Tab-separated table of C-alpha atoms in Angstrom:
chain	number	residue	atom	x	y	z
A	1	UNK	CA	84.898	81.706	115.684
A	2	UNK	CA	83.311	81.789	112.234
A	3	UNK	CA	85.815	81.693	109.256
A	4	UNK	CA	84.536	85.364	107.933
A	5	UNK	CA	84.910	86.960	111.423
A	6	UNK	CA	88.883	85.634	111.104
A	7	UNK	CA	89.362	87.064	107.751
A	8	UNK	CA	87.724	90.294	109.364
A	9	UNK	CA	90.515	90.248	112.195
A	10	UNK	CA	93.178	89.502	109.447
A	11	UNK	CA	92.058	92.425	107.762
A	12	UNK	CA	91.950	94.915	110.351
A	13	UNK	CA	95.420	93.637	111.577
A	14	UNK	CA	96.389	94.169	108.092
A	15	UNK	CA	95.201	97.329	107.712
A	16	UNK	CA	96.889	98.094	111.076
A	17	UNK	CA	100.980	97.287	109.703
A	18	UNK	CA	99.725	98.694	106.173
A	19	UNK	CA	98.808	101.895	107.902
A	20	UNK	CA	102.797	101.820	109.607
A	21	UNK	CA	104.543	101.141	106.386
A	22	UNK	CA	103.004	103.775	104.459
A	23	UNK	CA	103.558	106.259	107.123
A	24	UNK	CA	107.436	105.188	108.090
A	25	UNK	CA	108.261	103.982	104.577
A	26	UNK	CA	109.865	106.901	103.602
A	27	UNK	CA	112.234	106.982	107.024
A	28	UNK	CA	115.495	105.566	105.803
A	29	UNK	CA	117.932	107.268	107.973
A	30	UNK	CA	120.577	104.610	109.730
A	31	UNK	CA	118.623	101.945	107.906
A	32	UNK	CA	115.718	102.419	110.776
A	33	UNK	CA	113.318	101.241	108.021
A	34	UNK	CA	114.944	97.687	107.309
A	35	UNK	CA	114.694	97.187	111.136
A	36	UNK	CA	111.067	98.739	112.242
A	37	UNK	CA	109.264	98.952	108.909
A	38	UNK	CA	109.758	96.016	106.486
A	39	UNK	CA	108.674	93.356	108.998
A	40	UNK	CA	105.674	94.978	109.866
A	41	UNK	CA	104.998	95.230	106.045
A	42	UNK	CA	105.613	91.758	105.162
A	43	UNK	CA	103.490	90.211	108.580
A	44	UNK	CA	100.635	92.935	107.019
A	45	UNK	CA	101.213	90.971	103.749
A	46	UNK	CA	100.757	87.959	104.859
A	47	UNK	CA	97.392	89.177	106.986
A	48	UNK	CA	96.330	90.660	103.141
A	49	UNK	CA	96.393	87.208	101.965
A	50	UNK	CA	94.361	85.626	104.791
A	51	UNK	CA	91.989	87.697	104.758
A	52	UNK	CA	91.209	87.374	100.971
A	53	UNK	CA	87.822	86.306	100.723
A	54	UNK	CA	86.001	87.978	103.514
A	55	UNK	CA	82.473	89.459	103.724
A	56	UNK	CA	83.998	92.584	103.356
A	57	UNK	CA	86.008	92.672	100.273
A	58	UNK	CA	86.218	96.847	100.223
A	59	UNK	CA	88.740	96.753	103.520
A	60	UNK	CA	91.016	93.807	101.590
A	61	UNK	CA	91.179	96.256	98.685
A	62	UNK	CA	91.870	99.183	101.013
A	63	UNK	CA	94.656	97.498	102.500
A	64	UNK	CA	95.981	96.101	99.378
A	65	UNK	CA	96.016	99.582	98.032
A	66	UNK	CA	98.002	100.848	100.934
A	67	UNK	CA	100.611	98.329	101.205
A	68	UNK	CA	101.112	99.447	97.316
A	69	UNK	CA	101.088	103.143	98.161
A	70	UNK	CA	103.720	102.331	101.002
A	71	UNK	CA	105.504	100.519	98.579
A	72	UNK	CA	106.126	102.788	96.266
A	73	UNK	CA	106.995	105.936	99.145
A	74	UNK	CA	109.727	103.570	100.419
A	75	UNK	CA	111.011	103.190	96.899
A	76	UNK	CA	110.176	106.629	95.735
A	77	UNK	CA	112.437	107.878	99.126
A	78	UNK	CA	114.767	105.621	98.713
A	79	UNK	CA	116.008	106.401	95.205
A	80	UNK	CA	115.671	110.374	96.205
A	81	UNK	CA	117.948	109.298	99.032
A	82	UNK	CA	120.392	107.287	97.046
A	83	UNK	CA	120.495	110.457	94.462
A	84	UNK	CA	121.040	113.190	96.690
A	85	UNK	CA	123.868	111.563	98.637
């Protein structure tokens, strides 16, 4: 297996667990999000950084975009959850 067709499957995988945190980031009831969402986040950050320096640069962006966006909706629902209760 070529090196670029790695950092191709490290992207997609990546793109897979950036996809899960930004749609269960915001999901903090009995702490469900420490267990289920923050290690898929940090394996999909780790597959972000392999897969720096592929042939398609666009999809490393993407997911490095999205793993900000979840980011900042687990953050964001966190500190409307800490507020309201």
């Amino acid at each position: 297996m070529t090196i670029g067709k790695k950092k191709l499957i490290y992207n997609i995988l990546a793109l897979i667990c950036s996809i899960w945190f930004l749609l269960l980031g915001w999901f903090w009831a009995w702490l469900i999000n420490v267990i289920f969402v923050f290690p898929v986040a940090i394996v999909g950050f780790i597959f972000w950084r392999l897969g720096q320096g592929s042939n398609k640069p666009i999809l490393n962006r993407i997911v490095g975009w999205q793993l900000l966006a979840g980011l900042a909706v687990t953050l964001g629902s966190l500190l409307l959850f800490m507020l309201r209760n």
